[in-house]
Amino acid sequence: MVRTQVYLTEHQRDELAGIAKTLGKKQSEVIREAIDQFIDQ
């Protein structure tokens, strides 16, 4: 894997944290899964 840095709005960060907590996953996992879904469209 490659490390990368992105800037999120406070709203995006808060929503991401909530989603990750609900799913029991790390925020980075949720981001990777979302990117994979976007690429597969």
PDB file of C-alpha atoms in Angstrom:
ATOM      1  CA  MET A   1       0.000   0.000   0.000  1.00  0.00           C
ATOM      2  CA  VAL A   2       0.980   3.596  -0.547  1.00  0.00           C
ATOM      3  CA  ARG A   3       0.441   6.329   2.021  1.00  0.00           C
ATOM      4  CA  THR A   4      -1.376   9.439   0.803  1.00  0.00           C
ATOM      5  CA  GLN A   5      -2.800  12.534   2.450  1.00  0.00           C
ATOM      6  CA  VAL A   6      -6.141  14.196   1.731  1.00  0.00           C
ATOM      7  CA  TYR A   7      -7.931  17.198   3.179  1.00  0.00           C
ATOM      8  CA  LEU A   8     -11.519  16.751   4.348  1.00  0.00           C
ATOM      9  CA  THR A   9     -14.076  19.260   5.488  1.00  0.00           C
ATOM     10  CA  GLU A  10     -15.102  18.993   9.132  1.00  0.00           C
ATOM     11  CA  HIS A  11     -18.445  17.594   7.993  1.00  0.00           C
ATOM     12  CA  GLN A  12     -16.753  14.914   5.860  1.00  0.00           C
ATOM     13  CA  ARG A  13     -14.450  13.979   8.747  1.00  0.00           C
ATOM     14  CA  ASP A  14     -17.350  13.721  11.186  1.00  0.00           C
ATOM     15  CA  GLU A  15     -19.464  11.646   8.799  1.00  0.00           C
ATOM     16  CA  LEU A  16     -16.519   9.369   8.017  1.00  0.00           C
ATOM     17  CA  ALA A  17     -15.845   8.835  11.715  1.00  0.00           C
ATOM     18  CA  GLY A  18     -19.487   7.940  12.315  1.00  0.00           C
ATOM     19  CA  ILE A  19     -19.612   5.511   9.407  1.00  0.00           C
ATOM     20  CA  ALA A  20     -16.381   3.835  10.482  1.00  0.00           C
ATOM     21  CA  LYS A  21     -17.606   3.474  14.059  1.00  0.00           C
ATOM     22  CA  THR A  22     -20.936   2.029  12.931  1.00  0.00           C
ATOM     23  CA  LEU A  23     -19.194  -0.496  10.671  1.00  0.00           C
ATOM     24  CA  GLY A  24     -16.501  -1.303  13.222  1.00  0.00           C
ATOM     25  CA  LYS A  25     -13.777  -0.407  10.736  1.00  0.00           C
ATOM     26  CA  LYS A  26     -10.917   2.043  10.576  1.00  0.00           C
ATOM     27  CA  GLN A  27     -11.533   5.259   8.674  1.00  0.00           C
ATOM     28  CA  SER A  28      -8.819   4.294   6.193  1.00  0.00           C
ATOM     29  CA  GLU A  29     -10.663   1.042   5.418  1.00  0.00           C
ATOM     30  CA  VAL A  30     -13.894   2.926   4.747  1.00  0.00           C
ATOM     31  CA  ILE A  31     -12.067   5.362   2.453  1.00  0.00           C
ATOM     32  CA  ARG A  32     -10.376   2.540   0.500  1.00  0.00           C
ATOM     33  CA  GLU A  33     -13.685   0.704   0.080  1.00  0.00           C
ATOM     34  CA  ALA A  34     -15.412   3.892  -1.106  1.00  0.00           C
ATOM     35  CA  ILE A  35     -12.646   4.534  -3.646  1.00  0.00           C
ATOM     36  CA  ASP A  36     -12.881   0.937  -4.901  1.00  0.00           C
ATOM     37  CA  GLN A  37     -16.652   1.314  -5.362  1.00  0.00           C
ATOM     38  CA  PHE A  38     -16.155   4.589  -7.234  1.00  0.00           C
ATOM     39  CA  ILE A  39     -13.541   3.035  -9.531  1.00  0.00           C
ATOM     40  CA  ASP A  40     -15.770   0.018 -10.264  1.00  0.00           C
ATOM     41  CA  GLN A  41     -18.663   2.215 -11.476  1.00  0.00           C
TER      42      GLN A  41
END
